[in-house]
Amino acid sequence: MNTLINGIHHVTALASDTQRNVDFYVGVLGLRMVKKTINFDAPDVYHLYYGDETGSPGSILTFFPYAGLQRGRKGGGQLTYTAFSIPTGALSYWMDRLVQFDIPYAGPYKRFNENYLRFEDYDGMGVELVANSEDQRPGWNNGKIPQEHSIRGFHTVTLNEFRVEDTVSLLTDVMQHTLVAEETGLYRFQAGAGGSGSYVDVRFSSSDVRALQGAGSVHHVAFSTDSDDTQLEIREKLLSEGYNPTHVLDRNYFHSIYYREPGGILFEIATNPPGFAVDEPVAELGTTLKLPEWYEPRRAQLEEQLPKIVAEAR
Ligand code: ZN
């Protein structure tokens, strides 16, 4: 069987304030801004990408910061927690760091034999740091957080579902995931060989409230595929199983298809190539506003409208 899906590619969420978003994910969590571009469907809003040094698939968290956007509502049919991987020895460093920035956290808790911390960004977006000793990814050294403590990339995401069966069937029958662990009301799936970034946790929703999207909500989760060919193969598979994927869309840094999983969460399959160095060198990633070719004629106007960002605010 061809490997069509490797794990998480990126997670995209909504935010209410551009600078606070940068301050949190670059300033506090120490991720690198790997791309500063616009929402291709709403060019007066940024699309900010954070990740490791090169924006490797599996490390990329992206945001659309809509100024003043109302908070979303937490509930079922939602990706509730985005978990990053940190080294086992980094747990106390991060507890100190969150205190230093006045960010309340809960934990450490234990789940699937891993200790994790849970907190929210300023919009209420759920973030976790999972300590583990298996993740060999180097993490980004931004000069502020010692590299031995830095975030490695994603560990897992949690999908909160009213009915887990249909989502499980999509993950296992179509998307090549395997059930690898189970706790009360919580199921862990992995893609491929496993490891941090390849997991999806599906939780049976304890609330009967349906989630509403807004600031602090995840908009979609993207899964990584190796090439345009494997993307088309998984697209065919989705079609034949009755799902309704979009056509392939050019997102400049990857090619994408989108579809809704049965619980209502938007899924995407994104190609690993071409990556973020396609329009600026790795050393300069995220330093200037990048526009797709078709928006270049509007650059002056867009630069005028978009809020100024201080990248090193903290
Ligand atoms: Zn996406």
PDB file of C-alpha atoms and ligand atoms in Angstrom:
ATOM      1  CA  MET A   1       0.000   0.000   0.000  1.00  0.00           C
ATOM      2  CA  ASN A   2       1.302   3.425  -0.936  1.00  0.00           C
ATOM      3  CA  THR A   3       1.676   5.811   1.961  1.00  0.00           C
ATOM      4  CA  LEU A   4      -0.713   8.592   1.059  1.00  0.00           C
ATOM      5  CA  ILE A   5      -0.756  10.471   4.375  1.00  0.00           C
ATOM      6  CA  ASN A   6       2.251  11.071   6.631  1.00  0.00           C
ATOM      7  CA  GLY A   7       0.646  12.906   9.536  1.00  0.00           C
ATOM      8  CA  ILE A   8      -0.255  16.507  10.287  1.00  0.00           C
ATOM      9  CA  HIS A   9       0.928  19.102   7.769  1.00  0.00           C
ATOM     10  CA  HIS A  10      -0.427  22.296   9.342  1.00  0.00           C
ATOM     11  CA  VAL A  11      -3.180  23.655  11.557  1.00  0.00           C
ATOM     12  CA  THR A  12      -4.943  26.916  10.663  1.00  0.00           C
ATOM     13  CA  ALA A  13      -6.845  29.016  13.189  1.00  0.00           C
ATOM     14  CA  LEU A  14      -8.599  32.365  13.588  1.00  0.00           C
ATOM     15  CA  ALA A  15      -7.336  35.235  15.711  1.00  0.00           C
ATOM     16  CA  SER A  16      -8.527  38.714  16.658  1.00  0.00           C
ATOM     17  CA  ASP A  17      -5.320  40.736  16.752  1.00  0.00           C
ATOM     18  CA  THR A  18      -2.248  40.507  14.531  1.00  0.00           C
ATOM     19  CA  GLN A  19       0.386  41.818  16.935  1.00  0.00           C
ATOM     20  CA  ARG A  20      -0.863  39.816  19.915  1.00  0.00           C
ATOM     21  CA  ASN A  21      -0.827  36.739  17.727  1.00  0.00           C
ATOM     22  CA  VAL A  22       2.817  37.352  16.791  1.00  0.00           C
ATOM     23  CA  ASP A  23       3.715  38.153  20.403  1.00  0.00           C
ATOM     24  CA  PHE A  24       2.238  34.866  21.585  1.00  0.00           C
ATOM     25  CA  TYR A  25       3.515  32.419  18.985  1.00  0.00           C
ATOM     26  CA  VAL A  26       6.880  34.028  18.236  1.00  0.00           C
ATOM     27  CA  GLY A  27       7.454  35.892  21.505  1.00  0.00           C
ATOM     28  CA  VAL A  28       6.241  33.338  24.046  1.00  0.00           C
ATOM     29  CA  LEU A  29       6.256  29.957  22.278  1.00  0.00           C
ATOM     30  CA  GLY A  30       9.378  30.745  20.261  1.00  0.00           C
ATOM     31  CA  LEU A  31       8.130  29.574  16.877  1.00  0.00           C
ATOM     32  CA  ARG A  32       9.613  31.128  13.764  1.00  0.00           C
ATOM     33  CA  MET A  33       7.424  33.230  11.515  1.00  0.00           C
ATOM     34  CA  VAL A  34       8.108  31.391   8.280  1.00  0.00           C
ATOM     35  CA  LYS A  35       5.723  33.291   6.036  1.00  0.00           C
ATOM     36  CA  LYS A  36       3.945  36.598   6.123  1.00  0.00           C
ATOM     37  CA  THR A  37       1.335  36.615   3.404  1.00  0.00           C
ATOM     38  CA  ILE A  38      -2.362  37.343   2.954  1.00  0.00           C
ATOM     39  CA  ASN A  39      -5.506  35.280   3.082  1.00  0.00           C
ATOM     40  CA  PHE A  40      -5.789  34.406  -0.628  1.00  0.00           C
ATOM     41  CA  ASP A  41      -9.583  34.540  -0.316  1.00  0.00           C
ATOM     42  CA  ALA A  42      -9.667  37.803   1.710  1.00  0.00           C
ATOM     43  CA  PRO A  43      -6.524  39.796   0.844  1.00  0.00           C
ATOM     44  CA  ASP A  44      -7.062  42.541   3.419  1.00  0.00           C
ATOM     45  CA  VAL A  45      -6.304  39.976   6.152  1.00  0.00           C
ATOM     46  CA  TYR A  46      -2.894  38.467   6.851  1.00  0.00           C
ATOM     47  CA  HIS A  47      -2.116  34.802   6.668  1.00  0.00           C
ATOM     48  CA  LEU A  48       0.709  34.253   9.157  1.00  0.00           C
ATOM     49  CA  TYR A  49       2.640  30.986   9.257  1.00  0.00           C
ATOM     50  CA  TYR A  50       4.677  29.877  12.260  1.00  0.00           C
ATOM     51  CA  GLY A  51       6.886  26.801  12.400  1.00  0.00           C
ATOM     52  CA  ASP A  52      10.405  25.485  12.775  1.00  0.00           C
ATOM     53  CA  GLU A  53      13.372  26.933  10.900  1.00  0.00           C
ATOM     54  CA  THR A  54      12.166  25.962   7.433  1.00  0.00           C
ATOM     55  CA  GLY A  55       8.470  25.505   8.159  1.00  0.00           C
ATOM     56  CA  SER A  56       8.660  21.721   7.913  1.00  0.00           C
ATOM     57  CA  PRO A  57       5.359  19.932   7.398  1.00  0.00           C
ATOM     58  CA  GLY A  58       4.223  18.920  10.862  1.00  0.00           C
ATOM     59  CA  SER A  59       5.471  22.122  12.497  1.00  0.00           C
ATOM     60  CA  ILE A  60       3.275  24.754  10.854  1.00  0.00           C
ATOM     61  CA  LEU A  61       0.585  26.638  12.749  1.00  0.00           C
ATOM     62  CA  THR A  62      -1.082  29.372  10.706  1.00  0.00           C
ATOM     63  CA  PHE A  63      -3.521  32.169  11.526  1.00  0.00           C
ATOM     64  CA  PHE A  64      -5.948  34.517   9.875  1.00  0.00           C
ATOM     65  CA  PRO A  65      -6.014  37.489  12.282  1.00  0.00           C
ATOM     66  CA  TYR A  66      -9.287  39.370  11.695  1.00  0.00           C
ATOM     67  CA  ALA A  67      -9.135  42.583  13.748  1.00  0.00           C
ATOM     68  CA  GLY A  68     -11.733  42.503  16.514  1.00  0.00           C
ATOM     69  CA  LEU A  69     -13.176  39.106  15.541  1.00  0.00           C
ATOM     70  CA  GLN A  70     -15.535  37.766  18.181  1.00  0.00           C
ATOM     71  CA  ARG A  71     -14.452  34.671  20.098  1.00  0.00           C
ATOM     72  CA  GLY A  72     -15.665  31.309  18.913  1.00  0.00           C
ATOM     73  CA  ARG A  73     -17.660  28.917  21.083  1.00  0.00           C
ATOM     74  CA  LYS A  74     -16.150  25.671  22.290  1.00  0.00           C
ATOM     75  CA  GLY A  75     -18.107  22.492  21.773  1.00  0.00           C
ATOM     76  CA  GLY A  76     -18.514  19.368  19.699  1.00  0.00           C
ATOM     77  CA  GLY A  77     -17.508  19.185  16.030  1.00  0.00           C
ATOM     78  CA  GLN A  78     -14.289  21.068  16.668  1.00  0.00           C
ATOM     79  CA  LEU A  79     -10.543  20.650  16.874  1.00  0.00           C
ATOM     80  CA  THR A  80     -10.141  21.686  20.510  1.00  0.00           C
ATOM     81  CA  TYR A  81      -6.446  21.314  21.313  1.00  0.00           C
ATOM     82  CA  THR A  82      -3.349  21.652  19.197  1.00  0.00           C
ATOM     83  CA  ALA A  83      -0.468  19.927  20.942  1.00  0.00           C
ATOM     84  CA  PHE A  84       3.210  20.648  20.346  1.00  0.00           C
ATOM     85  CA  SER A  85       6.023  18.306  21.263  1.00  0.00           C
ATOM     86  CA  ILE A  86       8.759  19.306  23.697  1.00  0.00           C
ATOM     87  CA  PRO A  87      11.622  17.245  25.139  1.00  0.00           C
ATOM     88  CA  THR A  88      10.903  15.478  28.452  1.00  0.00           C
ATOM     89  CA  GLY A  89      13.439  17.614  30.305  1.00  0.00           C
ATOM     90  CA  ALA A  90      11.802  20.853  29.107  1.00  0.00           C
ATOM     91  CA  LEU A  91       8.579  20.579  31.099  1.00  0.00           C
ATOM     92  CA  SER A  92       9.694  22.667  34.086  1.00  0.00           C
ATOM     93  CA  TYR A  93      11.327  25.230  31.781  1.00  0.00           C
ATOM     94  CA  TRP A  94       7.957  25.764  30.109  1.00  0.00           C
ATOM     95  CA  MET A  95       6.049  25.946  33.391  1.00  0.00           C
ATOM     96  CA  ASP A  96       8.423  28.736  34.467  1.00  0.00           C
ATOM     97  CA  ARG A  97       8.162  30.466  31.120  1.00  0.00           C
ATOM     98  CA  LEU A  98       4.356  30.485  31.102  1.00  0.00           C
ATOM     99  CA  VAL A  99       4.369  31.959  34.619  1.00  0.00           C
ATOM    100  CA  GLN A 100       6.873  34.570  33.474  1.00  0.00           C
ATOM    101  CA  PHE A 101       4.457  35.679  30.736  1.00  0.00           C
ATOM    102  CA  ASP A 102       1.414  35.528  33.033  1.00  0.00           C
ATOM    103  CA  ILE A 103      -0.170  32.702  31.058  1.00  0.00           C
ATOM    104  CA  PRO A 104      -2.234  30.438  33.309  1.00  0.00           C
ATOM    105  CA  TYR A 105      -1.711  26.757  32.588  1.00  0.00           C
ATOM    106  CA  ALA A 106      -3.137  23.489  33.832  1.00  0.00           C
ATOM    107  CA  GLY A 107      -1.173  20.312  34.454  1.00  0.00           C
ATOM    108  CA  PRO A 108       1.086  18.577  34.101  1.00  0.00           C
ATOM    109  CA  TYR A 109      -1.549  15.985  33.273  1.00  0.00           C
ATOM    110  CA  LYS A 110      -0.936  12.501  31.965  1.00  0.00           C
ATOM    111  CA  ARG A 111      -2.455  11.109  28.777  1.00  0.00           C
ATOM    112  CA  PHE A 112      -1.254   8.011  26.953  1.00  0.00           C
ATOM    113  CA  ASN A 113       1.690   7.940  29.402  1.00  0.00           C
ATOM    114  CA  GLU A 114       2.862  11.391  28.354  1.00  0.00           C
ATOM    115  CA  ASN A 115       2.945  14.473  30.581  1.00  0.00           C
ATOM    116  CA  TYR A 116       1.450  17.576  29.095  1.00  0.00           C
ATOM    117  CA  LEU A 117       0.600  21.185  29.938  1.00  0.00           C
ATOM    118  CA  ARG A 118      -2.549  22.875  28.727  1.00  0.00           C
ATOM    119  CA  PHE A 119      -3.184  26.598  28.272  1.00  0.00           C
ATOM    120  CA  GLU A 120      -4.870  29.083  25.947  1.00  0.00           C
ATOM    121  CA  ASP A 121      -3.663  31.922  23.800  1.00  0.00           C
ATOM    122  CA  TYR A 122      -5.207  35.400  24.281  1.00  0.00           C
ATOM    123  CA  ASP A 123      -8.175  34.399  22.065  1.00  0.00           C
ATOM    124  CA  GLY A 124      -8.856  31.210  24.020  1.00  0.00           C
ATOM    125  CA  MET A 125      -7.288  28.837  21.508  1.00  0.00           C
ATOM    126  CA  GLY A 126      -6.368  25.546  23.193  1.00  0.00           C
ATOM    127  CA  VAL A 127      -2.652  24.749  23.136  1.00  0.00           C
ATOM    128  CA  GLU A 128      -0.802  21.869  24.770  1.00  0.00           C
ATOM    129  CA  LEU A 129       2.863  21.034  25.223  1.00  0.00           C
ATOM    130  CA  VAL A 130       3.509  17.297  25.370  1.00  0.00           C
ATOM    131  CA  ALA A 131       6.775  16.082  26.894  1.00  0.00           C
ATOM    132  CA  ASN A 132       8.243  13.055  25.166  1.00  0.00           C
ATOM    133  CA  SER A 133      11.630  11.524  24.548  1.00  0.00           C
ATOM    134  CA  GLU A 134      11.065  10.163  21.054  1.00  0.00           C
ATOM    135  CA  ASP A 135      10.866  13.287  18.947  1.00  0.00           C
ATOM    136  CA  GLN A 136      14.186  13.737  17.138  1.00  0.00           C
ATOM    137  CA  ARG A 137      13.274  16.948  15.307  1.00  0.00           C
ATOM    138  CA  PRO A 138      15.671  19.768  16.183  1.00  0.00           C
ATOM    139  CA  GLY A 139      13.217  22.594  16.860  1.00  0.00           C
ATOM    140  CA  TRP A 140      13.901  26.215  16.063  1.00  0.00           C
ATOM    141  CA  ASN A 141      16.541  28.134  17.936  1.00  0.00           C
ATOM    142  CA  ASN A 142      15.402  31.751  18.030  1.00  0.00           C
ATOM    143  CA  GLY A 143      18.166  32.823  20.387  1.00  0.00           C
ATOM    144  CA  LYS A 144      15.763  33.282  23.318  1.00  0.00           C
ATOM    145  CA  ILE A 145      14.679  29.778  24.208  1.00  0.00           C
ATOM    146  CA  PRO A 146      17.584  27.349  24.651  1.00  0.00           C
ATOM    147  CA  GLN A 147      17.357  24.813  21.856  1.00  0.00           C
ATOM    148  CA  GLU A 148      17.200  21.866  24.263  1.00  0.00           C
ATOM    149  CA  HIS A 149      13.825  23.238  25.429  1.00  0.00           C
ATOM    150  CA  SER A 150      12.363  24.492  22.164  1.00  0.00           C
ATOM    151  CA  ILE A 151       9.169  23.252  20.558  1.00  0.00           C
ATOM    152  CA  ARG A 152       9.858  20.452  18.049  1.00  0.00           C
ATOM    153  CA  GLY A 153       6.677  20.658  16.010  1.00  0.00           C
ATOM    154  CA  PHE A 154       3.217  19.174  16.453  1.00  0.00           C
ATOM    155  CA  HIS A 155       2.588  16.156  18.592  1.00  0.00           C
ATOM    156  CA  THR A 156      -1.134  15.599  18.127  1.00  0.00           C
ATOM    157  CA  VAL A 157      -4.458  17.359  17.655  1.00  0.00           C
ATOM    158  CA  THR A 158      -7.676  16.578  19.520  1.00  0.00           C
ATOM    159  CA  LEU A 159     -10.949  16.314  17.620  1.00  0.00           C
ATOM    160  CA  ASN A 160     -14.010  16.712  19.833  1.00  0.00           C
ATOM    161  CA  GLU A 161     -16.854  14.712  18.278  1.00  0.00           C
ATOM    162  CA  PHE A 162     -20.498  13.950  19.125  1.00  0.00           C
ATOM    163  CA  ARG A 163     -20.253  10.686  17.233  1.00  0.00           C
ATOM    164  CA  VAL A 164     -16.810   9.213  16.998  1.00  0.00           C
ATOM    165  CA  GLU A 165     -17.680   6.236  14.754  1.00  0.00           C
ATOM    166  CA  ASP A 166     -17.938   8.078  11.445  1.00  0.00           C
ATOM    167  CA  THR A 167     -14.780  10.113  12.011  1.00  0.00           C
ATOM    168  CA  VAL A 168     -12.941   6.942  13.016  1.00  0.00           C
ATOM    169  CA  SER A 169     -14.102   5.246   9.857  1.00  0.00           C
ATOM    170  CA  LEU A 170     -12.796   8.115   7.713  1.00  0.00           C
ATOM    171  CA  LEU A 171      -9.437   8.087   9.503  1.00  0.00           C
ATOM    172  CA  THR A 172      -8.928   4.325   9.366  1.00  0.00           C
ATOM    173  CA  ASP A 173     -10.726   3.172   6.194  1.00  0.00           C
ATOM    174  CA  VAL A 174      -9.806   6.082   3.933  1.00  0.00           C
ATOM    175  CA  MET A 175      -6.969   8.069   5.504  1.00  0.00           C
ATOM    176  CA  GLN A 176      -4.668   5.165   6.445  1.00  0.00           C
ATOM    177  CA  HIS A 177      -4.605   5.866  10.180  1.00  0.00           C
ATOM    178  CA  THR A 178      -4.323   3.105  12.782  1.00  0.00           C
ATOM    179  CA  LEU A 179      -5.842   3.017  16.251  1.00  0.00           C
ATOM    180  CA  VAL A 180      -2.855   2.770  18.607  1.00  0.00           C
ATOM    181  CA  ALA A 181      -4.166   3.657  22.070  1.00  0.00           C
ATOM    182  CA  GLU A 182      -7.387   4.143  23.927  1.00  0.00           C
ATOM    183  CA  GLU A 183      -8.386   5.754  27.211  1.00  0.00           C
ATOM    184  CA  THR A 184     -11.825   6.623  28.547  1.00  0.00           C
ATOM    185  CA  GLY A 185     -13.646   8.374  25.725  1.00  0.00           C
ATOM    186  CA  LEU A 186     -10.380   9.097  23.915  1.00  0.00           C
ATOM    187  CA  TYR A 187      -8.851   7.301  20.932  1.00  0.00           C
ATOM    188  CA  ARG A 188      -5.382   7.862  19.491  1.00  0.00           C
ATOM    189  CA  PHE A 189      -4.726   7.247  15.808  1.00  0.00           C
ATOM    190  CA  GLN A 190      -1.437   7.453  13.993  1.00  0.00           C
ATOM    191  CA  ALA A 191      -0.448   7.822  10.380  1.00  0.00           C
ATOM    192  CA  GLY A 192       2.464   5.908   8.909  1.00  0.00           C
ATOM    193  CA  ALA A 193       5.230   4.852  11.279  1.00  0.00           C
ATOM    194  CA  GLY A 194       3.953   7.065  14.081  1.00  0.00           C
ATOM    195  CA  GLY A 195       5.799   9.514  16.314  1.00  0.00           C
ATOM    196  CA  SER A 196       5.148  13.161  17.146  1.00  0.00           C
ATOM    197  CA  GLY A 197       3.148  14.928  14.468  1.00  0.00           C
ATOM    198  CA  SER A 198       1.564  11.748  13.153  1.00  0.00           C
ATOM    199  CA  TYR A 199      -1.150  11.470  15.818  1.00  0.00           C
ATOM    200  CA  VAL A 200      -4.810  12.418  15.860  1.00  0.00           C
ATOM    201  CA  ASP A 201      -6.753  12.039  19.110  1.00  0.00           C
ATOM    202  CA  VAL A 202     -10.517  11.670  18.797  1.00  0.00           C
ATOM    203  CA  ARG A 203     -12.493  12.506  21.921  1.00  0.00           C
ATOM    204  CA  PHE A 204     -16.126  11.752  22.549  1.00  0.00           C
ATOM    205  CA  SER A 205     -17.676  15.156  23.235  1.00  0.00           C
ATOM    206  CA  SER A 206     -19.018  15.452  26.774  1.00  0.00           C
ATOM    207  CA  SER A 207     -20.944  18.591  25.865  1.00  0.00           C
ATOM    208  CA  ASP A 208     -24.028  18.757  23.676  1.00  0.00           C
ATOM    209  CA  VAL A 209     -23.140  22.256  22.524  1.00  0.00           C
ATOM    210  CA  ARG A 210     -22.041  22.556  18.933  1.00  0.00           C
ATOM    211  CA  ALA A 211     -18.900  24.635  18.444  1.00  0.00           C
ATOM    212  CA  LEU A 212     -19.097  27.971  16.668  1.00  0.00           C
ATOM    213  CA  GLN A 213     -16.173  29.374  14.787  1.00  0.00           C
ATOM    214  CA  GLY A 214     -14.577  32.655  15.807  1.00  0.00           C
ATOM    215  CA  ALA A 215     -11.344  33.993  17.278  1.00  0.00           C
ATOM    216  CA  GLY A 216      -9.499  31.208  19.056  1.00  0.00           C
ATOM    217  CA  SER A 217     -11.072  28.464  16.911  1.00  0.00           C
ATOM    218  CA  VAL A 218      -9.208  26.151  14.615  1.00  0.00           C
ATOM    219  CA  HIS A 219     -10.412  26.633  11.056  1.00  0.00           C
ATOM    220  CA  HIS A 220      -8.997  23.394   9.668  1.00  0.00           C
ATOM    221  CA  VAL A 221      -6.309  20.766  10.026  1.00  0.00           C
ATOM    222  CA  ALA A 222      -4.208  19.718   7.053  1.00  0.00           C
ATOM    223  CA  PHE A 223      -2.624  16.320   6.593  1.00  0.00           C
ATOM    224  CA  SER A 224       0.628  15.886   4.714  1.00  0.00           C
ATOM    225  CA  THR A 225       1.032  13.993   1.467  1.00  0.00           C
ATOM    226  CA  ASP A 226       4.285  13.515  -0.468  1.00  0.00           C
ATOM    227  CA  SER A 227       3.364  14.687  -3.942  1.00  0.00           C
ATOM    228  CA  ASP A 228       0.689  15.806  -6.385  1.00  0.00           C
ATOM    229  CA  ASP A 229       0.296  12.157  -7.395  1.00  0.00           C
ATOM    230  CA  THR A 230      -0.370  10.874  -3.879  1.00  0.00           C
ATOM    231  CA  GLN A 231      -2.753  13.781  -3.374  1.00  0.00           C
ATOM    232  CA  LEU A 232      -4.760  12.778  -6.440  1.00  0.00           C
ATOM    233  CA  GLU A 233      -4.754   9.180  -5.259  1.00  0.00           C
ATOM    234  CA  ILE A 234      -6.201  10.094  -1.851  1.00  0.00           C
ATOM    235  CA  ARG A 235      -8.679  12.425  -3.582  1.00  0.00           C
ATOM    236  CA  GLU A 236      -9.949   9.533  -5.716  1.00  0.00           C
ATOM    237  CA  LYS A 237     -10.244   7.391  -2.615  1.00  0.00           C
ATOM    238  CA  LEU A 238     -12.265  10.086  -0.838  1.00  0.00           C
ATOM    239  CA  LEU A 239     -14.572  10.447  -3.840  1.00  0.00           C
ATOM    240  CA  SER A 240     -15.147   6.714  -4.093  1.00  0.00           C
ATOM    241  CA  GLU A 241     -16.047   6.583  -0.376  1.00  0.00           C
ATOM    242  CA  GLY A 242     -18.663   9.311  -0.780  1.00  0.00           C
ATOM    243  CA  TYR A 243     -16.689  12.299   0.530  1.00  0.00           C
ATOM    244  CA  ASN A 244     -16.719  15.533  -1.358  1.00  0.00           C
ATOM    245  CA  PRO A 245     -13.172  16.909  -1.720  1.00  0.00           C
ATOM    246  CA  THR A 246     -12.551  20.163  -3.574  1.00  0.00           C
ATOM    247  CA  HIS A 247     -10.420  20.358  -6.674  1.00  0.00           C
ATOM    248  CA  VAL A 248      -6.715  20.910  -6.125  1.00  0.00           C
ATOM    249  CA  LEU A 249      -6.034  24.520  -5.108  1.00  0.00           C
ATOM    250  CA  ASP A 250      -2.660  26.223  -5.460  1.00  0.00           C
ATOM    251  CA  ARG A 251      -1.660  27.672  -2.081  1.00  0.00           C
ATOM    252  CA  ASN A 252       1.765  28.768  -3.373  1.00  0.00           C
ATOM    253  CA  TYR A 253       3.665  26.826  -0.664  1.00  0.00           C
ATOM    254  CA  PHE A 254       1.678  23.612  -1.116  1.00  0.00           C
ATOM    255  CA  HIS A 255      -1.243  22.268  -3.119  1.00  0.00           C
ATOM    256  CA  SER A 256      -4.454  21.577  -1.265  1.00  0.00           C
ATOM    257  CA  ILE A 257      -7.754  19.751  -1.307  1.00  0.00           C
ATOM    258  CA  TYR A 258     -10.407  20.281   1.371  1.00  0.00           C
ATOM    259  CA  TYR A 259     -13.362  18.249   2.634  1.00  0.00           C
ATOM    260  CA  ARG A 260     -15.448  18.002   5.784  1.00  0.00           C
ATOM    261  CA  GLU A 261     -15.122  15.010   8.036  1.00  0.00           C
ATOM    262  CA  PRO A 262     -18.456  13.576   9.248  1.00  0.00           C
ATOM    263  CA  GLY A 263     -18.359  15.537  12.541  1.00  0.00           C
ATOM    264  CA  GLY A 264     -18.093  18.828  10.661  1.00  0.00           C
ATOM    265  CA  ILE A 265     -14.378  19.635  11.058  1.00  0.00           C
ATOM    266  CA  LEU A 266     -12.698  20.879   7.887  1.00  0.00           C
ATOM    267  CA  PHE A 267      -9.866  18.613   6.744  1.00  0.00           C
ATOM    268  CA  GLU A 268      -7.252  19.427   4.123  1.00  0.00           C
ATOM    269  CA  ILE A 269      -4.635  17.328   2.369  1.00  0.00           C
ATOM    270  CA  ALA A 270      -1.561  19.434   1.565  1.00  0.00           C
ATOM    271  CA  THR A 271       1.482  18.452  -0.479  1.00  0.00           C
ATOM    272  CA  ASN A 272       4.909  18.712   1.163  1.00  0.00           C
ATOM    273  CA  PRO A 273       6.465  20.456  -1.863  1.00  0.00           C
ATOM    274  CA  PRO A 274       7.199  23.141  -2.813  1.00  0.00           C
ATOM    275  CA  GLY A 275       7.538  24.578   0.727  1.00  0.00           C
ATOM    276  CA  PHE A 276       8.247  28.037   2.078  1.00  0.00           C
ATOM    277  CA  ALA A 277      11.595  28.670   0.389  1.00  0.00           C
ATOM    278  CA  VAL A 278       9.827  28.898  -2.970  1.00  0.00           C
ATOM    279  CA  ASP A 279       9.662  32.717  -2.856  1.00  0.00           C
ATOM    280  CA  GLU A 280      12.339  33.776  -0.322  1.00  0.00           C
ATOM    281  CA  PRO A 281      15.558  32.231   1.014  1.00  0.00           C
ATOM    282  CA  VAL A 282      15.384  30.204   4.259  1.00  0.00           C
ATOM    283  CA  ALA A 283      17.448  32.828   6.100  1.00  0.00           C
ATOM    284  CA  GLU A 284      14.835  35.475   5.310  1.00  0.00           C
ATOM    285  CA  LEU A 285      11.627  33.529   5.792  1.00  0.00           C
ATOM    286  CA  GLY A 286       8.775  35.633   7.133  1.00  0.00           C
ATOM    287  CA  THR A 287      10.633  38.938   7.012  1.00  0.00           C
ATOM    288  CA  THR A 288       8.741  40.583   4.144  1.00  0.00           C
ATOM    289  CA  LEU A 289       5.170  40.479   2.905  1.00  0.00           C
ATOM    290  CA  LYS A 290       4.832  37.823   0.218  1.00  0.00           C
ATOM    291  CA  LEU A 291       1.969  37.943  -2.253  1.00  0.00           C
ATOM    292  CA  PRO A 292       0.860  35.473  -4.861  1.00  0.00           C
ATOM    293  CA  GLU A 293       1.553  36.765  -8.358  1.00  0.00           C
ATOM    294  CA  TRP A 294      -2.070  37.708  -8.977  1.00  0.00           C
ATOM    295  CA  TYR A 295      -2.113  40.132  -6.027  1.00  0.00           C
ATOM    296  CA  GLU A 296       1.231  41.833  -6.822  1.00  0.00           C
ATOM    297  CA  PRO A 297      -0.449  44.700  -8.712  1.00  0.00           C
ATOM    298  CA  ARG A 298      -2.255  45.563  -5.444  1.00  0.00           C
ATOM    299  CA  ARG A 299       0.858  45.407  -3.241  1.00  0.00           C
ATOM    300  CA  ALA A 300       1.081  49.124  -2.394  1.00  0.00           C
ATOM    301  CA  GLN A 301      -2.565  49.280  -1.380  1.00  0.00           C
ATOM    302  CA  LEU A 302      -2.403  46.054   0.666  1.00  0.00           C
ATOM    303  CA  GLU A 303       0.761  47.138   2.486  1.00  0.00           C
ATOM    304  CA  GLU A 304      -0.977  50.359   3.372  1.00  0.00           C
ATOM    305  CA  GLN A 305      -4.097  48.588   4.715  1.00  0.00           C
ATOM    306  CA  LEU A 306      -2.515  45.716   6.648  1.00  0.00           C
ATOM    307  CA  PRO A 307      -1.433  46.424  10.235  1.00  0.00           C
ATOM    308  CA  LYS A 308       2.270  46.876  10.863  1.00  0.00           C
ATOM    309  CA  ILE A 309       3.918  43.949  12.648  1.00  0.00           C
ATOM    310  CA  VAL A 310       6.780  44.185  15.102  1.00  0.00           C
ATOM    311  CA  ALA A 311       8.234  40.723  14.717  1.00  0.00           C
ATOM    312  CA  GLU A 312      10.458  40.799  17.798  1.00  0.00           C
ATOM    313  CA  ALA A 313       8.060  42.389  20.213  1.00  0.00           C
ATOM    314  CA  ARG A 314       9.258  40.417  23.254  1.00  0.00           C
TER     315      ARG A 314
HETATM  316 ZN    ZN B   1      -4.642  24.925   5.231  1.00  0.00          ZN
END
